[in-house]
Tab-separated table of C-alpha atoms in Angstrom:
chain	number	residue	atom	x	y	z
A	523	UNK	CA	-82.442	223.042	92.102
A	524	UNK	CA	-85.553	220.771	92.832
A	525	UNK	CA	-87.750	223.166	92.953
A	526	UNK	CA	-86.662	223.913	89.451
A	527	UNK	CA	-86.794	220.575	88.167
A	528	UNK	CA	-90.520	220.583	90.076
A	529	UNK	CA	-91.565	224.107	88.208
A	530	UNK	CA	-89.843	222.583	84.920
A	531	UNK	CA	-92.697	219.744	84.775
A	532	UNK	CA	-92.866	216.283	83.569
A	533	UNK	CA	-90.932	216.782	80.570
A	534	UNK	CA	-87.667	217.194	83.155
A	535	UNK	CA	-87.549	213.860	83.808
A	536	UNK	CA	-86.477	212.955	79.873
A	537	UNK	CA	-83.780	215.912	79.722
A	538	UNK	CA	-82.849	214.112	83.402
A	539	UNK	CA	-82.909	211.044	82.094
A	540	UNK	CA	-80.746	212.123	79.000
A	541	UNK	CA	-77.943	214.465	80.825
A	542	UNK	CA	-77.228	211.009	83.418
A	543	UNK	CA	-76.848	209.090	79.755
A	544	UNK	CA	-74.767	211.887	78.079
A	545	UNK	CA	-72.823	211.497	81.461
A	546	UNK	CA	-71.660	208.175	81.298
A	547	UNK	CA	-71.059	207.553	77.866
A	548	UNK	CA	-68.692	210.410	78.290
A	549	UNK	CA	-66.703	208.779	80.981
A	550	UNK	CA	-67.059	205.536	79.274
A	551	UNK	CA	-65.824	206.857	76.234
A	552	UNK	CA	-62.830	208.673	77.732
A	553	UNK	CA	-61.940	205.746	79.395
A	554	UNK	CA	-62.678	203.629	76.145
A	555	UNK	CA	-60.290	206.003	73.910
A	556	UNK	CA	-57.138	206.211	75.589
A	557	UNK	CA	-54.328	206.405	73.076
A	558	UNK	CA	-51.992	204.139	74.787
A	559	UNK	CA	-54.404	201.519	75.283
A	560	UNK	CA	-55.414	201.871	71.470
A	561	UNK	CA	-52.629	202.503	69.705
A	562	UNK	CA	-49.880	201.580	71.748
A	563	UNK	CA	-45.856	202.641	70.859
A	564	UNK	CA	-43.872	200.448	68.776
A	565	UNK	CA	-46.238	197.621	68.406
A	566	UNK	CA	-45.314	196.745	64.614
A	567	UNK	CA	-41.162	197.152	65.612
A	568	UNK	CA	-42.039	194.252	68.315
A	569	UNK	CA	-44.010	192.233	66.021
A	570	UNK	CA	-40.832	192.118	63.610
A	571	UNK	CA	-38.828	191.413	66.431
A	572	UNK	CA	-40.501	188.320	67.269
A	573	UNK	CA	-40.773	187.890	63.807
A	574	UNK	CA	-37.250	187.826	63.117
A	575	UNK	CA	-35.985	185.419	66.040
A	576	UNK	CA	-38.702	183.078	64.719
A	577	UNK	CA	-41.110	183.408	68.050
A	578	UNK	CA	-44.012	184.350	65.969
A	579	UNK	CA	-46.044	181.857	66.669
A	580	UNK	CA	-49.808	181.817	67.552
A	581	UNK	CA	-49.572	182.464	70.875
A	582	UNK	CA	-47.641	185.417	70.753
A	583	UNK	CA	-50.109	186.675	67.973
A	584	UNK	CA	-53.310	185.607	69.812
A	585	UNK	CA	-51.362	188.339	73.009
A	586	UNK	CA	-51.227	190.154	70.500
A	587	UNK	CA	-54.957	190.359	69.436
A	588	UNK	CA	-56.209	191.059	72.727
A	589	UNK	CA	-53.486	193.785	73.823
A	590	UNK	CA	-54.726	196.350	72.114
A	591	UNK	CA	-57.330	197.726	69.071
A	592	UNK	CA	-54.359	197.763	66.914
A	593	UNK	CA	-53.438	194.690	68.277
A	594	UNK	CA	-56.682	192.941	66.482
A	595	UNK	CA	-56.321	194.388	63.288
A	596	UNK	CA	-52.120	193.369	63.156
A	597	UNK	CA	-53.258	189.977	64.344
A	598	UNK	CA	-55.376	189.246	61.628
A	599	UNK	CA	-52.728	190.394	58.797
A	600	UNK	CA	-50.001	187.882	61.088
A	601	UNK	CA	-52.612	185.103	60.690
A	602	UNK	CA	-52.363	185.701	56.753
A	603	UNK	CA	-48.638	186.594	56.447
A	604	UNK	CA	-47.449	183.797	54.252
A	605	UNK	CA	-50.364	184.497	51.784
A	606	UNK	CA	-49.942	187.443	49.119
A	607	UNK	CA	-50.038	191.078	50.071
A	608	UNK	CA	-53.462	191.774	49.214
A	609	UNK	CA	-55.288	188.826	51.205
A	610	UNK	CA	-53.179	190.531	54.470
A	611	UNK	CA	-54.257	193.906	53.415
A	612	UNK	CA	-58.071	192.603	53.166
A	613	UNK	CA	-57.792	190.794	55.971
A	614	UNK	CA	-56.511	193.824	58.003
A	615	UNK	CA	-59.280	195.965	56.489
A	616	UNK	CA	-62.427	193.551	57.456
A	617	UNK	CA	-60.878	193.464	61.306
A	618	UNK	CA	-60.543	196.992	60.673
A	619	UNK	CA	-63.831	197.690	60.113
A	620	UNK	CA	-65.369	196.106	63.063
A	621	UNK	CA	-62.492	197.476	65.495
A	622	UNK	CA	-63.626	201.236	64.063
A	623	UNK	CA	-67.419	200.126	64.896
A	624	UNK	CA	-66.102	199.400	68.393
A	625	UNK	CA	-64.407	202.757	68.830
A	626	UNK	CA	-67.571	204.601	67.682
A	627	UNK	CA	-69.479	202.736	69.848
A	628	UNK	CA	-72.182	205.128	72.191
A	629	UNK	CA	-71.864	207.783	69.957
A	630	UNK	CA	-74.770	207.810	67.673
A	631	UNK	CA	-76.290	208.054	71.278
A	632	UNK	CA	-74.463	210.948	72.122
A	633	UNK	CA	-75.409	212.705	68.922
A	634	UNK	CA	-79.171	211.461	69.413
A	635	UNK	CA	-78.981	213.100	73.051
A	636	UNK	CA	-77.371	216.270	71.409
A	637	UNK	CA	-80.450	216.773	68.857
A	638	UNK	CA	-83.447	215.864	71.085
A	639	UNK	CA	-82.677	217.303	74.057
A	640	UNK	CA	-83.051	221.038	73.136
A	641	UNK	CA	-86.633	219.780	71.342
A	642	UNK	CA	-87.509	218.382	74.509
A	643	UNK	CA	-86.950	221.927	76.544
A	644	UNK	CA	-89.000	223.756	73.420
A	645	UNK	CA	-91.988	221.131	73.418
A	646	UNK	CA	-91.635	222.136	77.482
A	647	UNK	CA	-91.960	225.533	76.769
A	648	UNK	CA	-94.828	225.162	74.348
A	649	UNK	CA	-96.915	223.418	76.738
A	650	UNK	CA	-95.867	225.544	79.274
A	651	UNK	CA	-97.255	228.586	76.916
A	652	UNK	CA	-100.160	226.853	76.060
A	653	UNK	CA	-101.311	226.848	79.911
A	654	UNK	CA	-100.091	230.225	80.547
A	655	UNK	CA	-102.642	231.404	77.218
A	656	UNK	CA	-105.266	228.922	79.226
A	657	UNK	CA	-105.119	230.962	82.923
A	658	UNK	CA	-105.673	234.401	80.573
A	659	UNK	CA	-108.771	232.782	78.681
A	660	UNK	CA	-110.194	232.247	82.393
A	661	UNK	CA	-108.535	234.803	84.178
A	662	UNK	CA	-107.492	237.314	81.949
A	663	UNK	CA	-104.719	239.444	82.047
A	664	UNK	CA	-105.185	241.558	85.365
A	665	UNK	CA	-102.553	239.233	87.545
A	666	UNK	CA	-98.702	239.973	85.796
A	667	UNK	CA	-97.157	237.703	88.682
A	668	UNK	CA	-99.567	234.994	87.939
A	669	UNK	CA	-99.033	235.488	83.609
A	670	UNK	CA	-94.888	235.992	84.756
A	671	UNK	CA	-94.800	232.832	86.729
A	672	UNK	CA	-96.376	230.871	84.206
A	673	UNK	CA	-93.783	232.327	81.497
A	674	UNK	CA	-90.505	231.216	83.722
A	675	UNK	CA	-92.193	227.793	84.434
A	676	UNK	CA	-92.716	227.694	80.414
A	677	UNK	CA	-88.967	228.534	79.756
A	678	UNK	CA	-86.913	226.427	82.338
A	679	UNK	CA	-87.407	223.381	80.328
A	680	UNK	CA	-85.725	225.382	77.461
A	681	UNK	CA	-82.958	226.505	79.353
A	682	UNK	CA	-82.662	222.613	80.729
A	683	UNK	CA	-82.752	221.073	77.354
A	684	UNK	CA	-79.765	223.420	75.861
A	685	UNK	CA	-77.754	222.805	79.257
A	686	UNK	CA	-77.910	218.929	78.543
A	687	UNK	CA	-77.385	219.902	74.498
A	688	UNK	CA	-74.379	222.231	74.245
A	689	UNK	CA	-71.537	220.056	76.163
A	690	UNK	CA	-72.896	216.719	74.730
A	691	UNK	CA	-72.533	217.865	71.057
A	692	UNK	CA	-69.372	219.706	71.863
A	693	UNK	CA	-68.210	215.785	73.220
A	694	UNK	CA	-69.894	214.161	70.855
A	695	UNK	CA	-67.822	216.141	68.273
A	696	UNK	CA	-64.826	215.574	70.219
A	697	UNK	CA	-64.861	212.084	70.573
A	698	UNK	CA	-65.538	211.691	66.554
A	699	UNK	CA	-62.365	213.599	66.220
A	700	UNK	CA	-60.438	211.545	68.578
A	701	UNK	CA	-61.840	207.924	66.398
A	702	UNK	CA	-60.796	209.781	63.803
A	703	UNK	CA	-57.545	210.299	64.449
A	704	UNK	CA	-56.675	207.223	66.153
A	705	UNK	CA	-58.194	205.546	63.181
A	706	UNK	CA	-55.868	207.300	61.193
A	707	UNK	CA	-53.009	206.143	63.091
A	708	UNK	CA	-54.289	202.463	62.715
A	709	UNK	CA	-54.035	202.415	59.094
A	710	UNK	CA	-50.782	204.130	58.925
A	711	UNK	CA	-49.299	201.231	61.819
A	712	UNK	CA	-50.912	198.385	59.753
A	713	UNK	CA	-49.629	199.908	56.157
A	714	UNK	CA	-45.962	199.504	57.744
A	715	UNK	CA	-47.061	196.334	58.852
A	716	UNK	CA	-47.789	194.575	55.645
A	717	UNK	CA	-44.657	196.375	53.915
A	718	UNK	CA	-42.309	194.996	56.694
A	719	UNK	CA	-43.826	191.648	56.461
A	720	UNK	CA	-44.023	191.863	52.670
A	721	UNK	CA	-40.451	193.062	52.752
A	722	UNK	CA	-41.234	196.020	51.186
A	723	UNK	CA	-39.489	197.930	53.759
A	724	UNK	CA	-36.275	197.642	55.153
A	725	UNK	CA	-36.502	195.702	58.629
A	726	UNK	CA	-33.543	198.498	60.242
A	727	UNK	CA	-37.016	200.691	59.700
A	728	UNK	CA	-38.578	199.051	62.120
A	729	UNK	CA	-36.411	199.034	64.757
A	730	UNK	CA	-36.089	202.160	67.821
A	731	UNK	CA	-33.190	204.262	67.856
């Protein structure tokens, strides 16, 4: 394997550099995007709970806030229940928006990662071609191991680039669908929020079975 990453050139050390970065945003981002610590179960039936036995009060929302990504966006429709429908609903949407940010957080450096690392492995090659083309100006074409040696040297920073490429787009496009859904499930949770709250739904909804 060193001797590879030797033969490959300098350019390795970017596509290196880039697959130990692809790496850990991956694990970070698992870790970041478990459901349960997202979009945990029957968050919105215990908020009515506490709503109805009149413990609603700001400490229970502030635990509320920091249990969870759902938890911020709930808390910030709680803080505005006793104004109208529509400054909860706003206020749910601006917390929203920054909670989504944080979900899609790393990615756009997964994607980057995804795009530049194969161009990395061709500009490899290129150079790699360009010396090969250099040896048969000076020596000409009599030595195949030589012109063969210099062609594999050319193409393992090719073949390095798309190994770093392929799984980090196919994660990349993973986690995108995982924010997506989870953001999906967000909206729906704070939606029966505000029509609880709003009494727009009956509370027997809300409870479990």
């Amino acid at each position: 394997m060193f001797q590879l990453i030797q033969a490959g050139g300098w350019l390795m050390v970017p596509i290196l550099l880039c697959s130990v970065v692809a790496m850990a945003i991956v694990i970070e981002r698992f870790w970041a995007l478990r459901p349960r610590v997202i979009l945990p179960d029957n968050l919105v039936t215990r908020i009515w709970q506490l709503h109805s036995r009149r413990q609603l009060d700001n400490a229970r929302i502030d635990e509320i806030r920091d249990g969870s990504a759902l938890g911020r966006m709930l808390a910030a429709g709680l803080i505005n229940r006793f104004h109208s429908r529509e400054v909860m609903k706003e206020a749910i949407q601006d917390t929203g928006r920054q909670v989504v940010a944080g979900l899609e957080r790393h990615l756009d450096a997964l994607g980057t990662i995804a795009a530049v690392t194969p161009l990395l492995g061709l500009l490899g090659t290129v150079l790699g071609m360009i010396d090969v083309f250099g040896v048969i100006v000076q020596a000409g074409v009599g030595n195949p191991e030589v012109l063969a040696g210099g062609i594999s040297k050319a193409l393992i920073t090719t073949a390095a680039g798309l190994s770093v490429a392929i799984p980090t787009l196919m994660f990349h496009r993973y986690f995108n669908a995982r924010v997506n859904k989870l953001v999906i499930g967000m909206e729906e949770q704070a939606l029966r929020l505000i029509e609880v709250m709003k009494g727009e739904r009956e509370a027997a909804e809300t409870r479990t079975p």
